[in-house]
Tab-separated table of C-alpha atoms and ligand atoms in Angstrom:
chain	number	residue	atom	x	y	z
N	1	UNK	CA	-11.606	41.726	52.296
N	2	UNK	CA	-8.374	43.248	50.935
N	3	UNK	CA	-6.564	40.074	51.939
N	4	UNK	CA	-9.106	37.883	50.298
N	5	UNK	CA	-8.822	39.767	47.018
N	6	UNK	CA	-5.053	39.694	47.175
N	7	UNK	CA	-5.204	35.953	47.941
N	8	UNK	CA	-7.517	35.320	44.977
N	9	UNK	CA	-5.266	37.302	42.668
N	10	UNK	CA	-2.317	35.288	43.859
N	11	UNK	CA	-4.225	32.099	43.104
N	12	UNK	CA	-5.090	33.303	39.635
N	13	UNK	CA	-1.465	34.185	38.871
N	14	UNK	CA	-0.395	30.753	40.169
N	15	UNK	CA	-3.014	29.036	37.994
N	16	UNK	CA	-1.851	30.973	34.951
N	17	UNK	CA	1.787	30.127	35.305
N	18	UNK	CA	0.805	26.514	35.906
N	19	UNK	CA	-1.146	26.694	32.611
N	20	UNK	CA	1.860	28.137	30.784
N	21	UNK	CA	3.997	25.335	32.164
N	22	UNK	CA	1.506	22.665	30.975
N	23	UNK	CA	1.334	24.239	27.484
N	24	UNK	CA	5.113	24.293	27.166
N	25	UNK	CA	5.295	20.698	28.281
N	26	UNK	CA	2.659	19.616	25.791
N	27	UNK	CA	4.405	21.520	22.968
N	28	UNK	CA	7.646	19.720	23.833
N	29	UNK	CA	5.795	16.335	23.676
N	30	UNK	CA	4.239	17.236	20.320
N	31	UNK	CA	7.680	18.315	18.952
N	32	UNK	CA	9.253	15.087	20.114
N	33	UNK	CA	6.434	12.980	18.544
N	34	UNK	CA	6.690	14.967	15.274
N	35	UNK	CA	10.428	14.303	15.309
N	36	UNK	CA	9.790	10.523	15.742
N	37	UNK	CA	7.130	10.571	13.010
N	38	UNK	CA	9.484	12.330	10.556
N	39	UNK	CA	12.019	9.504	11.043
N	40	UNK	CA	9.490	6.614	10.890
N	41	UNK	CA	10.402	4.207	8.076
N	42	UNK	CA	7.869	3.932	5.327
N	43	UNK	CA	8.384	1.828	2.148
N	44	UNK	CA	8.888	3.744	-1.085
N	45	UNK	CA	7.013	3.363	-4.369
N	46	UNK	CA	9.601	0.945	-5.737
N	47	UNK	CA	9.374	-1.336	-2.679
N	48	UNK	CA	5.638	-1.569	-3.010
N	49	UNK	CA	6.093	-2.376	-6.738
N	50	UNK	CA	8.651	-5.139	-5.880
N	51	UNK	CA	6.097	-6.710	-3.653
N	52	UNK	CA	3.379	-6.346	-6.349
N	53	UNK	CA	5.782	-8.076	-8.776
N	54	UNK	CA	5.956	-11.181	-6.576
N	55	UNK	CA	2.164	-11.341	-6.104
N	56	UNK	CA	1.608	-10.736	-9.829
N	57	UNK	CA	3.778	-13.761	-10.529
N	58	UNK	CA	2.210	-16.036	-7.915
N	59	UNK	CA	-1.224	-14.940	-9.170
N	60	UNK	CA	-0.526	-16.496	-12.527
N	61	UNK	CA	0.460	-19.906	-11.113
N	62	UNK	CA	-2.415	-19.869	-8.584
N	63	UNK	CA	-4.964	-19.118	-11.416
N	64	UNK	CA	-3.587	-21.445	-14.024
N	65	UNK	CA	-3.548	-24.247	-11.433
N	66	UNK	CA	-7.161	-23.540	-10.564
N	67	UNK	CA	-6.149	-22.728	-6.978
N	68	UNK	CA	-8.884	-20.033	-6.707
N	69	UNK	CA	-8.473	-19.366	-2.998
N	70	UNK	CA	-4.759	-18.607	-3.493
N	71	UNK	CA	-5.489	-16.550	-6.624
N	72	UNK	CA	-8.034	-14.531	-4.650
N	73	UNK	CA	-5.427	-14.033	-1.909
N	74	UNK	CA	-2.782	-12.914	-4.284
N	75	UNK	CA	-4.939	-10.455	-6.126
N	76	UNK	CA	-5.991	-8.945	-2.836
N	77	UNK	CA	-2.320	-8.483	-1.925
N	78	UNK	CA	-1.849	-6.526	-5.136
N	79	UNK	CA	-4.914	-4.374	-4.330
N	80	UNK	CA	-3.607	-3.783	-0.844
N	81	UNK	CA	-0.172	-2.674	-1.991
N	82	UNK	CA	-1.758	-0.264	-4.526
N	83	UNK	CA	-3.927	1.087	-1.698
N	84	UNK	CA	-0.733	1.553	0.390
N	85	UNK	CA	0.876	3.484	-2.483
N	86	UNK	CA	-2.083	5.870	-2.461
N	87	UNK	CA	-1.806	6.244	1.274
N	88	UNK	CA	1.995	6.443	1.715
N	89	UNK	CA	3.316	7.803	-1.578
N	90	UNK	CA	1.240	11.021	-1.799
N	91	UNK	CA	4.489	12.838	-2.639
N	92	UNK	CA	4.699	10.835	-5.917
N	93	UNK	CA	2.547	12.195	-8.802
N	94	UNK	CA	2.683	8.748	-10.398
N	95	UNK	CA	0.294	7.557	-7.681
N	96	UNK	CA	-2.453	9.467	-9.535
N	97	UNK	CA	-2.286	6.996	-12.346
N	98	UNK	CA	-3.331	4.035	-10.190
N	99	UNK	CA	-6.970	4.362	-11.323
N	100	UNK	CA	-6.111	2.860	-14.737
N	101	UNK	CA	-5.388	-0.546	-13.239
N	102	UNK	CA	-8.462	-0.842	-11.046
N	103	UNK	CA	-10.892	-2.218	-13.697
N	104	UNK	CA	-8.409	-4.749	-15.145
N	105	UNK	CA	-7.766	-5.952	-11.562
N	106	UNK	CA	-11.508	-6.268	-10.950
N	107	UNK	CA	-11.917	-8.253	-14.165
N	108	UNK	CA	-9.326	-10.745	-12.949
N	109	UNK	CA	-11.102	-10.913	-9.594
N	110	UNK	CA	-14.338	-11.669	-11.412
N	111	UNK	CA	-12.671	-14.511	-13.395
N	112	UNK	CA	-11.398	-15.922	-10.096
N	113	UNK	CA	-14.975	-15.850	-8.633
N	114	UNK	CA	-16.185	-17.561	-11.802
N	115	UNK	CA	-13.372	-20.123	-11.454
N	116	UNK	CA	-12.738	-19.857	-15.188
N	117	UNK	CA	-9.166	-20.537	-16.290
N	118	UNK	CA	-9.864	-19.135	-19.806
N	119	UNK	CA	-11.323	-15.881	-18.427
N	120	UNK	CA	-8.512	-15.734	-15.945
N	121	UNK	CA	-5.807	-16.014	-18.584
N	122	UNK	CA	-7.212	-13.432	-20.916
N	123	UNK	CA	-7.852	-10.873	-18.081
N	124	UNK	CA	-4.406	-11.579	-16.632
N	125	UNK	CA	-2.877	-10.670	-19.996
N	126	UNK	CA	-4.817	-7.412	-20.018
N	127	UNK	CA	-3.790	-6.716	-16.389
N	128	UNK	CA	-0.154	-7.215	-17.298
N	129	UNK	CA	-0.358	-4.914	-20.296
N	130	UNK	CA	-1.913	-2.296	-17.941
N	131	UNK	CA	1.077	-2.572	-15.604
N	132	UNK	CA	3.159	-1.630	-18.643
N	133	UNK	CA	0.786	1.133	-19.768
N	134	UNK	CA	1.310	2.773	-16.337
N	135	UNK	CA	5.063	2.289	-16.609
N	136	UNK	CA	4.918	4.012	-19.962
N	137	UNK	CA	2.668	6.825	-18.631
N	138	UNK	CA	5.094	7.441	-15.737
N	139	UNK	CA	8.388	7.414	-17.698
N	140	UNK	CA	9.266	3.957	-16.518
N	141	UNK	CA	8.757	2.336	-19.931
N	142	UNK	CA	12.108	0.527	-19.523
N	143	UNK	CA	10.394	-1.563	-16.794
N	144	UNK	CA	8.600	-4.245	-18.766
N	145	UNK	CA	6.366	-6.778	-17.031
N	146	UNK	CA	5.639	-10.154	-18.711
N	147	UNK	CA	3.554	-13.212	-18.061
N	148	UNK	CA	5.915	-15.322	-15.839
N	149	UNK	CA	7.368	-18.573	-17.125
N	150	UNK	CA	8.401	-19.819	-13.590
N	151	UNK	CA	7.188	-19.219	-10.048
N	152	UNK	CA	9.339	-16.865	-7.910
N	153	UNK	CA	10.131	-19.525	-5.271
N	154	UNK	CA	10.570	-23.259	-5.320
N	155	UNK	CA	9.173	-23.851	-1.789
N	156	UNK	CA	5.544	-23.101	-2.514
N	157	UNK	CA	2.991	-25.339	-4.288
N	158	UNK	CA	0.347	-23.679	-6.430
N	159	UNK	CA	-1.907	-26.686	-6.685
N	160	UNK	CA	-5.125	-26.496	-4.715
N	161	UNK	CA	-4.843	-28.011	-1.183
N	162	UNK	CA	-6.359	-31.517	-1.007
I	1	HEC	C1	0.369	3.879	-11.093
I	1	HEC	C2	1.182	3.390	-12.208
I	1	HEC	C3	1.715	2.002	-12.034
I	1	HEC	C4	1.052	0.846	-12.115
I	1	HEC	C5	-0.447	0.638	-12.311
I	1	HEC	C6	2.012	-0.210	-12.019
I	1	HEC	N1	3.263	0.328	-11.829
I	1	HEC	FE1	4.899	-0.702	-11.475
I	1	HEC	N2	6.034	1.014	-11.250
I	1	HEC	C7	5.421	2.291	-11.355
I	1	HEC	C8	6.476	3.300	-11.054
I	1	HEC	C9	6.282	4.817	-11.025
I	1	HEC	C10	7.658	2.570	-10.781
I	1	HEC	C11	9.001	3.119	-10.327
I	1	HEC	C12	9.053	3.120	-8.842
I	1	HEC	C13	10.283	3.757	-8.244
I	1	HEC	O1	10.443	4.962	-8.321
I	1	HEC	O2	11.105	3.027	-7.664
I	1	HEC	C14	7.323	1.178	-10.927
I	1	HEC	C15	8.182	0.137	-10.742
I	1	HEC	C16	7.917	-1.178	-10.910
I	1	HEC	C17	8.848	-2.283	-10.771
I	1	HEC	C18	10.335	-2.067	-10.532
I	1	HEC	C19	10.723	-2.422	-9.143
I	1	HEC	C20	12.189	-2.633	-9.171
I	1	HEC	O3	12.857	-2.118	-8.298
I	1	HEC	O4	12.645	-3.411	-10.036
I	1	HEC	C21	8.145	-3.415	-10.944
I	1	HEC	C22	8.722	-4.839	-10.897
I	1	HEC	C23	6.805	-3.131	-11.166
I	1	HEC	N3	6.656	-1.723	-11.157
I	1	HEC	C24	5.776	-4.037	-11.325
I	1	HEC	C25	4.463	-3.718	-11.620
I	1	HEC	C26	3.433	-4.678	-11.873
I	1	HEC	C27	3.618	-6.147	-11.870
I	1	HEC	C28	2.297	-3.980	-12.097
I	1	HEC	C29	0.943	-4.478	-12.420
I	1	HEC	C30	0.306	-5.488	-11.575
I	1	HEC	C31	2.642	-2.554	-11.917
I	1	HEC	N4	3.954	-2.450	-11.666
I	1	HEC	C32	1.752	-1.556	-12.032
I	1	HEC	C33	4.149	2.613	-11.665
I	1	HEC	C34	3.136	1.673	-11.874
């Protein structure tokens, strides 16, 4: 009986030290993953904005050419980048001002659904002035967005596909 108890105690001690070993190993894995996460590249606010700038430009030429499928695509790219700012730029208080552009964006989306160039143009103008309202609200008033006069690239057609 004595031997059995001693044996059981030995087993318990062995199991405990095994447990401690596993915990230390897991902690080391968590630390190493955390380390990798900390060094993962994520785009900054300005990089998302530069991407929005391109889609804002293309959106104009898609809409004014009546290429509604492309216009819909471009506006969704803008919405996606704004969503990414909310997700990835939580350290930037400016991200809290994104709400102001949601309705103007939706109004352009509605004009695209209605396939109305007139509605599109007037709502695009409001959208663009809201870009600037946010730049003013976030001390970036020097960054002035305008209705584009030329597409950003020469290797893309904005006419609807045949
Ligand atoms: C939430 C407020 C907000 C809204 C809405 C907003 N911006 Fe910005 N934008 C900023 C801030 C803040 C910066 C500065 C980012 C930085 O720190 O690099 C910026 C920077 C920019 C830049 C400068 C990027 C560069 O490096 O030259 C462009 C271009 C730009 N925005 C375009 C737009 C366009 C186009 C829209 C509308 C479709 C828009 N922004 C809407 C806040 C906003």
